[in-house]
Coordinates of C-alpha atoms and ligand atoms in Angstrom, one line a residue:
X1 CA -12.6 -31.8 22.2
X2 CA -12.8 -34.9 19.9
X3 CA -8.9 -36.4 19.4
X4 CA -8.5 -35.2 15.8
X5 CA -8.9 -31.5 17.2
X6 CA -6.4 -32.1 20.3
X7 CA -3.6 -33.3 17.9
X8 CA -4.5 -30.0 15.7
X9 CA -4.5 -28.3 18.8
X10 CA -0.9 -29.8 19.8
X11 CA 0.7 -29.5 16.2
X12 CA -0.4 -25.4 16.5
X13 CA 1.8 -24.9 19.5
X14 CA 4.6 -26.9 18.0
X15 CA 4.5 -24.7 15.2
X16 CA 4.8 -22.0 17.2
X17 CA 7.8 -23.3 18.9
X18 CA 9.6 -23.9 15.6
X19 CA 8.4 -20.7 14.6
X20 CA 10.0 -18.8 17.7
X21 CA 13.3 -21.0 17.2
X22 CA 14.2 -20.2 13.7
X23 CA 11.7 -17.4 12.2
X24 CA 12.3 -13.9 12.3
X25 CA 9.2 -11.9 11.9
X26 CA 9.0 -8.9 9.7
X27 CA 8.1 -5.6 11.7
X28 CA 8.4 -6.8 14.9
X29 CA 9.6 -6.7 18.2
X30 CA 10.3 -10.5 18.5
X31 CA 9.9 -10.2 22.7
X32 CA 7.1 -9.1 22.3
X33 CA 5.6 -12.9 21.2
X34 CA 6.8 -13.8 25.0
X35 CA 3.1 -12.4 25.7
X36 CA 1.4 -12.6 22.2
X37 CA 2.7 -15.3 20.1
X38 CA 2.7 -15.3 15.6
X39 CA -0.9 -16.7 15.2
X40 CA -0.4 -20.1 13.7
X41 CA -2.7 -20.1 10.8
X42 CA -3.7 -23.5 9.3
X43 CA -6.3 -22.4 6.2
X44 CA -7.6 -19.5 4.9
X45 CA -10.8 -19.2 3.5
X46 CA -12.8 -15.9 1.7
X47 CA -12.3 -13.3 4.2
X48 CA -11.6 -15.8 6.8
X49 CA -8.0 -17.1 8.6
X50 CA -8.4 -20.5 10.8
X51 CA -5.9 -21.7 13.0
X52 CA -4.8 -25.1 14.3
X53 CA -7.6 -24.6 17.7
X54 CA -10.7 -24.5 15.1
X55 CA -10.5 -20.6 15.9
X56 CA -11.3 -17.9 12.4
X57 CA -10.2 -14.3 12.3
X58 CA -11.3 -11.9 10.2
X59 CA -8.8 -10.6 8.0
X60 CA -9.7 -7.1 8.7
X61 CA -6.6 -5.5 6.8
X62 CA -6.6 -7.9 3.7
X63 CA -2.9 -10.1 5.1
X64 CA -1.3 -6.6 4.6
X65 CA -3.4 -4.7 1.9
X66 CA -2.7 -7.6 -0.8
X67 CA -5.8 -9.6 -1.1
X68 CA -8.7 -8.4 -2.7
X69 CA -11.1 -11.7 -3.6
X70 CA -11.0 -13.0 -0.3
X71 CA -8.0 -16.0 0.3
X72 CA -8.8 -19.0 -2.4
X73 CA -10.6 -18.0 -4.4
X74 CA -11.4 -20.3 -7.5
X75 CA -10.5 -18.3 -10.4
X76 CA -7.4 -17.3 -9.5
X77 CA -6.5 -20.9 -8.0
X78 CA -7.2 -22.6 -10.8
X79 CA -5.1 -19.9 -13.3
X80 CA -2.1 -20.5 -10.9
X81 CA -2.7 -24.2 -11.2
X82 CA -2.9 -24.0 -15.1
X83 CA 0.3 -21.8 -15.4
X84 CA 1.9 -24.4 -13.0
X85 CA 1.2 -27.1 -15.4
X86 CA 2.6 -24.7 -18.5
X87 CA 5.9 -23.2 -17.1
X88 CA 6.9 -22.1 -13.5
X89 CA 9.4 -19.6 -14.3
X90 CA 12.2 -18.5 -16.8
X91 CA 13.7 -15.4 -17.3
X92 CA 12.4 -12.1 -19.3
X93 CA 15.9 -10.9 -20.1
X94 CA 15.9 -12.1 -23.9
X95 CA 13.2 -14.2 -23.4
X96 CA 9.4 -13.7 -23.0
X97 CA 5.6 -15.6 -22.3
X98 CA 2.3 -15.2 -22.9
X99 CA 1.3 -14.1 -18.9
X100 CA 3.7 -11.6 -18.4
X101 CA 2.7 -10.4 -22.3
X102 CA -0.9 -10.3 -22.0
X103 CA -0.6 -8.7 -18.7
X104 CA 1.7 -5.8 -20.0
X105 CA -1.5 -5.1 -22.6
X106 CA -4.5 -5.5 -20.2
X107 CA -2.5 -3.1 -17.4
X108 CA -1.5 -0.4 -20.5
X109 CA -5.3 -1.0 -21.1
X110 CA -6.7 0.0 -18.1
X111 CA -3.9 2.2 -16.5
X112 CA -4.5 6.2 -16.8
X113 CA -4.3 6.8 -20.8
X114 CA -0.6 6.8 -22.1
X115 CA 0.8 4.8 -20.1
X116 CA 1.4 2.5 -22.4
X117 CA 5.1 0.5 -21.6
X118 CA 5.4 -2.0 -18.5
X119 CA 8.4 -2.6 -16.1
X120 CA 8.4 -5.6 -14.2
X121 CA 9.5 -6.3 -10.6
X122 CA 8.8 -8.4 -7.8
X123 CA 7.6 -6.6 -4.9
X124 CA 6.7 -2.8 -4.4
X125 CA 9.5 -1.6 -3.0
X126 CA 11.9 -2.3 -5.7
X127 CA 9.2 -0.8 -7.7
X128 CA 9.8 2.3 -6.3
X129 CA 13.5 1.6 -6.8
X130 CA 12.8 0.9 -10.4
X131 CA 10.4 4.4 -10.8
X132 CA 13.5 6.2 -9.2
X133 CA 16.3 5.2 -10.7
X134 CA 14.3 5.8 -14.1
X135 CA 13.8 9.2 -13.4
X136 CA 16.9 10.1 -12.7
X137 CA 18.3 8.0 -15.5
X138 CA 16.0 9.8 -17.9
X139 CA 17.3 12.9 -17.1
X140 CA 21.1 11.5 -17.5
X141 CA 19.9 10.3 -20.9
X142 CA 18.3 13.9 -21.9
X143 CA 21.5 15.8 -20.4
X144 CA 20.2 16.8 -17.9
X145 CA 22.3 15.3 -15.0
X146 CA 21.4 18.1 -12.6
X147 CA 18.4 16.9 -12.6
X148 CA 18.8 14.4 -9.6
X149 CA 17.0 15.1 -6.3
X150 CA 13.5 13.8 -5.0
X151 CA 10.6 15.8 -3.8
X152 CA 8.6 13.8 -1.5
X153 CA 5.7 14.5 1.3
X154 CA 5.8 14.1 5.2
X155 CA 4.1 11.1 6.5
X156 CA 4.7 9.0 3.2
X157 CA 5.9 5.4 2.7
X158 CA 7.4 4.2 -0.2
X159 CA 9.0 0.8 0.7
X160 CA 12.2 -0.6 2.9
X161 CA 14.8 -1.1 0.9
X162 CA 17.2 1.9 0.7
X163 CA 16.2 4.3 -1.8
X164 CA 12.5 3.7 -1.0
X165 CA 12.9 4.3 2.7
X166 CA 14.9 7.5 1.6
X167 CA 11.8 9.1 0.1
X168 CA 9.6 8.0 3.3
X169 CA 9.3 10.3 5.6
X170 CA 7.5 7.3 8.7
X171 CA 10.1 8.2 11.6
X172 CA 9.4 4.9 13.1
X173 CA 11.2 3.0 10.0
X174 CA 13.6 5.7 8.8
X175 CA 15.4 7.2 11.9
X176 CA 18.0 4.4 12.5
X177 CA 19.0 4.4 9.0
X178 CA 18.9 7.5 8.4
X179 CA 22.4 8.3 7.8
X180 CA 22.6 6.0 5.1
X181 CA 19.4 7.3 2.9
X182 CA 20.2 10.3 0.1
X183 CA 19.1 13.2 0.7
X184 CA 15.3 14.4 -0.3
X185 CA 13.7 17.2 -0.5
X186 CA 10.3 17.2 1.8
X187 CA 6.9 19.1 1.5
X188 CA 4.5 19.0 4.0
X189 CA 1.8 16.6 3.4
X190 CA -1.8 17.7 2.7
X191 CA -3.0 15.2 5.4
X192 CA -6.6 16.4 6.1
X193 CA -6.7 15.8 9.7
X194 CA -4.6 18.8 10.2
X195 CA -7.1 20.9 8.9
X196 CA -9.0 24.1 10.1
X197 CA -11.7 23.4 11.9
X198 CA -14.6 24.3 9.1
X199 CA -12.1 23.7 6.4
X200 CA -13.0 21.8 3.4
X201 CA -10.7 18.7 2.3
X202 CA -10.9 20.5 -0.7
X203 CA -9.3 23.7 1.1
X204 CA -7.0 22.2 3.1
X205 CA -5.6 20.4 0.4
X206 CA -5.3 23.5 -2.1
X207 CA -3.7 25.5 0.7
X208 CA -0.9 22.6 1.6
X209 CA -0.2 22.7 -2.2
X210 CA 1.4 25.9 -1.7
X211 CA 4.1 25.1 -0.3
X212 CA 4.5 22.0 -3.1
X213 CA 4.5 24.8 -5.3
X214 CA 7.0 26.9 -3.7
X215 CA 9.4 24.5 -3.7
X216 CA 9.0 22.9 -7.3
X217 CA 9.7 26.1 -8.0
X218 CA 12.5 26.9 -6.4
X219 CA 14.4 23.8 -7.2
X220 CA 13.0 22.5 -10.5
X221 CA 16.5 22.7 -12.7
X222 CA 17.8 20.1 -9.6
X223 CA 15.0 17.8 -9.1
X224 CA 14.0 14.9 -11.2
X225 CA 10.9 13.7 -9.7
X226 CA 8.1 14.1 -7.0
X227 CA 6.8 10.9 -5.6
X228 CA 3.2 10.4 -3.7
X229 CA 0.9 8.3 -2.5
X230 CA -2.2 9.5 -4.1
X231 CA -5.5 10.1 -2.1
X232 CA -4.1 7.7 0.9
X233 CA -0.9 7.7 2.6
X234 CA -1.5 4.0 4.0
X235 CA 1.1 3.5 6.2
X236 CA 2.1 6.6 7.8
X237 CA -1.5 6.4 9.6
X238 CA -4.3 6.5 6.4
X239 CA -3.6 10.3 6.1
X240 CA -6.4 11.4 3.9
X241 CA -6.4 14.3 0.9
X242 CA -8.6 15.6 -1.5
X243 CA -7.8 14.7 -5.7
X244 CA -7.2 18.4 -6.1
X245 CA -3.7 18.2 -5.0
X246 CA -3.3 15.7 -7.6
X247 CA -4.6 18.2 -10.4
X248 CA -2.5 21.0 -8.6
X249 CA 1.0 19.0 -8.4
X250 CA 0.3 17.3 -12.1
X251 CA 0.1 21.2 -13.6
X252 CA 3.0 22.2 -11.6
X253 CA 5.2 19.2 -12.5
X254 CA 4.1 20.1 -16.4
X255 CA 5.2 23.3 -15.8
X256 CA 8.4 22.9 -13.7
X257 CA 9.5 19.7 -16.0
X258 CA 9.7 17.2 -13.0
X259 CA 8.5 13.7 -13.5
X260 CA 5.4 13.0 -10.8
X261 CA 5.4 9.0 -9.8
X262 CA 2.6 7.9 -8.1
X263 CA 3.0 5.4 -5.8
X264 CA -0.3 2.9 -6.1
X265 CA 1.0 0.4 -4.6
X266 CA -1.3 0.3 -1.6
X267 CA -4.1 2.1 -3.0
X268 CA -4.6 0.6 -6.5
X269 CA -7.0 -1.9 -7.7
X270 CA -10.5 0.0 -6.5
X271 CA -9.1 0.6 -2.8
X272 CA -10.3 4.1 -3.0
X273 CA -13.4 4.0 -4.7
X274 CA -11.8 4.1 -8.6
X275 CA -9.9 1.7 -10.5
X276 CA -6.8 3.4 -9.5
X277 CA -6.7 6.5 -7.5
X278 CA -5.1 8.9 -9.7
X279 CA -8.6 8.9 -11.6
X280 CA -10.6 10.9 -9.2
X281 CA -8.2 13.6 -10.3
X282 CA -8.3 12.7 -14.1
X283 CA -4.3 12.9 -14.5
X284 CA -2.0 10.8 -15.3
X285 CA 1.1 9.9 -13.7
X286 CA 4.8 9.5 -15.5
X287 CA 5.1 6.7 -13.8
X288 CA 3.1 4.6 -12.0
X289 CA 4.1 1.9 -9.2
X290 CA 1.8 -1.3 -8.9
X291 CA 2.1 -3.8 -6.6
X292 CA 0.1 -5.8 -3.8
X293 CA -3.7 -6.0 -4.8
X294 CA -1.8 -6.6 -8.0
X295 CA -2.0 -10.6 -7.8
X296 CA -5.1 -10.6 -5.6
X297 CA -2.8 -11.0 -2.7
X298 CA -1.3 -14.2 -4.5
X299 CA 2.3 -14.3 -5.5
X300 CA 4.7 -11.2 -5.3
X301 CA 4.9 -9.4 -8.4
X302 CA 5.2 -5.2 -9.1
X303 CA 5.6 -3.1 -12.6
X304 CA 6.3 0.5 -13.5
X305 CA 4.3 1.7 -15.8
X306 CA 6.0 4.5 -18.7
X307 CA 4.8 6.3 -21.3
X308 CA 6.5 6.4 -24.4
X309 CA 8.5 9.6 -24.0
X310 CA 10.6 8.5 -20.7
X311 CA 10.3 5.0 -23.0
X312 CA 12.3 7.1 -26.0
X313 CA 15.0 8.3 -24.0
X314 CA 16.2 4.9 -23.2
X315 CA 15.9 3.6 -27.0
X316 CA 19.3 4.1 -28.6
X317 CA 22.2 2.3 -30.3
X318 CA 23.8 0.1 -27.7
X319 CA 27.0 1.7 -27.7
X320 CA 24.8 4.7 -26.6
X321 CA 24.8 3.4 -23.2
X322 CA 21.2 4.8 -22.5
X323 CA 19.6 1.1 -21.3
X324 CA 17.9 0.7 -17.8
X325 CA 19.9 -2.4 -16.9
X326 CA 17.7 -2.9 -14.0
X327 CA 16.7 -6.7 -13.2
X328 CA 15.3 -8.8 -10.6
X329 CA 15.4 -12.7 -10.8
X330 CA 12.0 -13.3 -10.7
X331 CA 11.5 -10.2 -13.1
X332 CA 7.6 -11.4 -14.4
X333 CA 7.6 -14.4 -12.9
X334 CA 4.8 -16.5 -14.5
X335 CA 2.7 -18.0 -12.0
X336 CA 2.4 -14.0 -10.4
X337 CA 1.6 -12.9 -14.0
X338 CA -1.4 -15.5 -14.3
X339 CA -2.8 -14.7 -10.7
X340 CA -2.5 -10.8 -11.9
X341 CA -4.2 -11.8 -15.1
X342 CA -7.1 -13.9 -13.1
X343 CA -7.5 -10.6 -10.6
X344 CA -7.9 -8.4 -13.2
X345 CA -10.4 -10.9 -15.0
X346 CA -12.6 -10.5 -11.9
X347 CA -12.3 -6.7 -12.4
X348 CA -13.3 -7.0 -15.9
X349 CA -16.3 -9.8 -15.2
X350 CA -18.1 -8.7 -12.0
X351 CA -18.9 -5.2 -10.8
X352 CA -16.7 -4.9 -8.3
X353 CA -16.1 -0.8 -8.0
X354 CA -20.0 -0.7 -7.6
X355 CA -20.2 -3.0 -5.0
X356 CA -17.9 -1.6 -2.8
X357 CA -19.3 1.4 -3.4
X358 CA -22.3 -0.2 -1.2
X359 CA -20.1 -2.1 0.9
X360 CA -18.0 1.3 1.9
X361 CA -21.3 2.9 2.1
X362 CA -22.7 0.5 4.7
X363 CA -18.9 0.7 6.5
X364 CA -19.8 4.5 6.7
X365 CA -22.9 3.9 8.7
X366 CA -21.5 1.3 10.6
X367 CA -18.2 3.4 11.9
X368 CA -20.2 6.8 12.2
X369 CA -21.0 6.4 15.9
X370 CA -17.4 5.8 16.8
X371 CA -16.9 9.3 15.7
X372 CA -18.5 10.3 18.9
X373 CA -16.8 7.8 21.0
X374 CA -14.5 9.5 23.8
X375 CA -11.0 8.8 22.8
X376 CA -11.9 9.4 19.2
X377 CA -10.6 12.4 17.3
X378 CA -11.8 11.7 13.7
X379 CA -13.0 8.7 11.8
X380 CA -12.2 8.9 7.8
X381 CA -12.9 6.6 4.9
X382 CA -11.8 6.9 1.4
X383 CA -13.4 4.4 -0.4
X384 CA -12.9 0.9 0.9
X385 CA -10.1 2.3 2.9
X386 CA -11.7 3.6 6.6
X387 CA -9.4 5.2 10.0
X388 CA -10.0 5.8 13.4
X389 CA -7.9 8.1 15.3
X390 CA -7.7 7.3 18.9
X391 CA -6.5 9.9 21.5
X392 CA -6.3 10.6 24.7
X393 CA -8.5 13.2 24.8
X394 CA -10.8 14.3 21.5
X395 CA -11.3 17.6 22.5
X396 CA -7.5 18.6 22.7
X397 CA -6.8 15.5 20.3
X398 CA -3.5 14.7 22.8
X399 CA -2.0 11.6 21.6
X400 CA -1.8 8.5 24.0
X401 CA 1.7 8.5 24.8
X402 CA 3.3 6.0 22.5
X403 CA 5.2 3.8 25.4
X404 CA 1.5 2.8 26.5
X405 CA 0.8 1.2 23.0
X406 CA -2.5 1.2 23.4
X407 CA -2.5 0.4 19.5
X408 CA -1.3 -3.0 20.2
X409 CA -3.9 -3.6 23.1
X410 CA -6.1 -3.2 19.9
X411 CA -4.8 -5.5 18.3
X412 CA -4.6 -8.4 20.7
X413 CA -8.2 -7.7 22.2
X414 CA -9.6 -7.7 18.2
X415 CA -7.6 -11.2 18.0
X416 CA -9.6 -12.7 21.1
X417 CA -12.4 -11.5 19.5
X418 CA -11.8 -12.9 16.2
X419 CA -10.9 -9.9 13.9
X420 CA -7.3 -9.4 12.5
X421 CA -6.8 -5.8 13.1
X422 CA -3.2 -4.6 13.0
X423 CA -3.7 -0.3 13.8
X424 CA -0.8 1.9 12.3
X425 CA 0.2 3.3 16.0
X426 CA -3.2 4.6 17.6
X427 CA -4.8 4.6 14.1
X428 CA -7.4 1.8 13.7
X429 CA -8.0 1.3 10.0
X430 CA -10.2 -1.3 8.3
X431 CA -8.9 -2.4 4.6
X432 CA -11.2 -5.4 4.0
X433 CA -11.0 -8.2 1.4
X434 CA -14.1 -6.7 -1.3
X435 CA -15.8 -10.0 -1.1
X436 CA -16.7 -8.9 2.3
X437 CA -20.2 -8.8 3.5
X438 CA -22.4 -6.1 5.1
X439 CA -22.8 -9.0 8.4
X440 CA -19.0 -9.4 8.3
X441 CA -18.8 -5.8 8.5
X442 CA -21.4 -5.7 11.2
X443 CA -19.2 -8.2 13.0
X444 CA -15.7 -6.4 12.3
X445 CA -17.3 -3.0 13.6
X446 CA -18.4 -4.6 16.7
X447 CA -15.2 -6.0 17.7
X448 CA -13.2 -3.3 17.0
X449 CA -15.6 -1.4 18.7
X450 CA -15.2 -3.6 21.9
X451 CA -11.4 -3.9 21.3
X452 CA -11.2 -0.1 21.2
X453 CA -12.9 0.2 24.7
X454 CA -11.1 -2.3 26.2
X455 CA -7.5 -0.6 25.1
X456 CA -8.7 2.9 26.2
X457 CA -10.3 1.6 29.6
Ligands
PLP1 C1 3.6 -1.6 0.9 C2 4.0 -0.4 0.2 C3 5.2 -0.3 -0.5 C4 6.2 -1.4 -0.4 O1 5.8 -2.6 -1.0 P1 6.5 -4.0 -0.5 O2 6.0 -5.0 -1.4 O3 6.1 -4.2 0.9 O4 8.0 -3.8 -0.6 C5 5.5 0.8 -1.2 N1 4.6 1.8 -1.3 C6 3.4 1.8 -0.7 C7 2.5 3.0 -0.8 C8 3.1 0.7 0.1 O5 1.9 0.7 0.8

């Protein structure tokens, strides 16, 4: 090792030392870096982390679901450096700028049709805040106050803060707080791995609307909204459902008059194969909840998008008292709104939805023989979004039990190996970068392969 890489080497585990004296860590046990500690990460590069020993890791899972050009990229450096140069930051309460302007038009451009006004936040779970608290204010506005209960499905994830962890339904991040989230109404989710065995997605999905439908029905003069995650519920394991639910729950929203958010937080951007999910069912959301792949993984930044009628209801006299007095700080930030404008650039310059269709097509091929593998129950991809289920056993599907977190054996054997893989439980799930290549999915497959082997042994 030449000297330059031993004092790299050194200043890695000092920074780990710092780390462990002053950081706490987000979703995590911090004993648990006694055995495995934070990763120190010097530079990041495409699809590529590097840390202070010289060694890369493959960021498997995009830092989180955020990035979608790979980490530096050019373009949307050099629009964050421009803005920089411009104006860092100043308020959108009275005031406003050209990035968080021109991105308001290019996301009422490309969004589902009629979606036309744009709420700014800064991250997605006050997104979700925002979406909620706009429903429910809409209806207060309309005189409708009855109108205040949320409809949403098992195994979603809307977000930490209060009000988005209340229409979660992940008991993992809900249960210790759950005395102090409102009460929601909850409808089974149309998760496809709980199908029939010779059941369709399509079927499984129609026939788990049902019970959507009964209870729209039943409590429509009380509820104000439903909120989803279309096609994916990310975090509550990649649950998997078929766009008809979509059409199904938009038609019985219509009919019941409940507002239907969709949550795209996780899945917008071309994750599932589309521009943004709710497209594969060809409806259109009231509102709609951006966030993450937003900025390609750059700054954080989130918006609600409106139509004009839930718009109207708020546009009165002031001494109406109708105004959604909502704000964040950083409320459009600029340097978010330029990396937002240079991601969307590089949807609007390069065919990206067609190449991942190749790239989730080769991912496909590439996971297929896991499906066979013996503590396997079911591998599933939507779009550039692919799951496997570990088990026990794949012929009873019996969970491992959870105290053997064989999840997190996963994890730390992909990390030896050079692939940032962080599985939701016993779910493995690949959410690349889409400027990954068919050899760095050859190389990602492997390892989690190997990784999976070496936790089940
Ligand atoms: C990540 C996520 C959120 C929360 O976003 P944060 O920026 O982490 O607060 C909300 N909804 C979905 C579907 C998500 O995946």
């Amino acid at each position: 090792m030449s000297t330059a890489n031993r004092v790299a080497s050194r200043d890695g585990v000092t920074l780990v030392a710092r780390d462990l004296a002053h950081v706490w860590h987000p979703c995590t046990q911090m004993k648990d870096h006694e055995q495995l500690p934070p990763v120190p990460v010097r530079s990041a590069d495409g699809c590529w982390l590097e840390d202070y020993d010289g060694r890369r890791y493959l960021d498997a899972i995009s830092s989180w679901w955020v990035n979608l050009f790979g980490h530096r990229h050019p373009a949307i450096n050099a629009a964050v450096v421009a803005q920089l140069q411009q104006c860092e930051h100043v308020l959108l309460a009275g005031f406003t700028h050209e990035p968080a302007v021109a991105l308001a038009e290019e996301l009422a451009r490309i969004a589902p049709t009629g979606l036309t006004r744009c709420f700014f936040a800064d991250n997605g779970s006050a997104a979700v805040e925002v979406a909620l608290k706009m429903s429910f204010h809409y209806w207060q506005n309309r005189s409708l106050p009855r109108k205040r209960r949320f409809v949403a499905l098992s195994g979603s994830y809307h977000g930490e803060t209060l009000g988005a962890l209340a229409v979660g339904n992940v008991e993992l991040y809900r249960r210790v707080y759950a005395p102090l989230l409102m009460d929601v109404l909850t409808a089974p989710s149309p998760d496809c791995y709980e199908r029939e065995r010779g059941e369709s997605w399509a079927e499984h999905s129609r026939r788990r609307f049902e019970d959507m439908r009964a209870l729209l029905e039943r409590h429509a003069d009380e509820i104000a909204a439903v909120i989803v995650e279309p096609l994916v519920q990310c975090a509550g394991g990649m649950r998997m459902y078929d766009p008809v639910y979509l059409s199904l729950l938009r038609e019985a929203c219509d009919r019941c008059e409940v507002h239907l958010i969709a949550d795209e937080i996780a899945v917008g951007f071309g994750r599932t194969g589309t521009l943004f999910a709710c497209e594969q069912a060809g409806i259109t959301p009231d509102l709609l909840c951006l966030s993450k792949g937003l900025t390609g993984g750059y700054l954080p930044l989130s918006a609600v998008l409106a139509g004009e009628r839930i718009y109207e209801a708020f546009y009165a006299e002031y001494a109406a008292q109708r105004a959604f007095l909502h704000s964040h700080s950083y409320t459009g930030n600029p340097l978010a709104c330029a990396a937002a404008r240079a991601t969307l650039r590089l949807f609007a310059t390069t065919p990206v939805i067609e190449d991942n269709r190749r790239l989730a097509a080769h991912l496909a091929a590439r996971l297929a023989p896991l499906a066979g593998h013996p503590h396997v129950a079911e591998v599933r991809q939507t779009g550039m979004i692919a799951a496997v289920e570990l088990v026990r056993d794949r012929t009873t599907r019996a969970p491992w039990p959870g105290e053997e977190r064989r999840g997190w054996a996963v994890h730390r054997e992909a990390l030896a190996r050079g692939v940032l893989l962080r599985p939701l439980g016993e779910v493995v799930y690949f959410m690349p970068p889409y400027v990954i290549t068919e050899t760095q999915i050859d190389f990602m497959v492997d390892v989690a392969t190997a990784a999976i082997d070496a936790a089940c042994a």
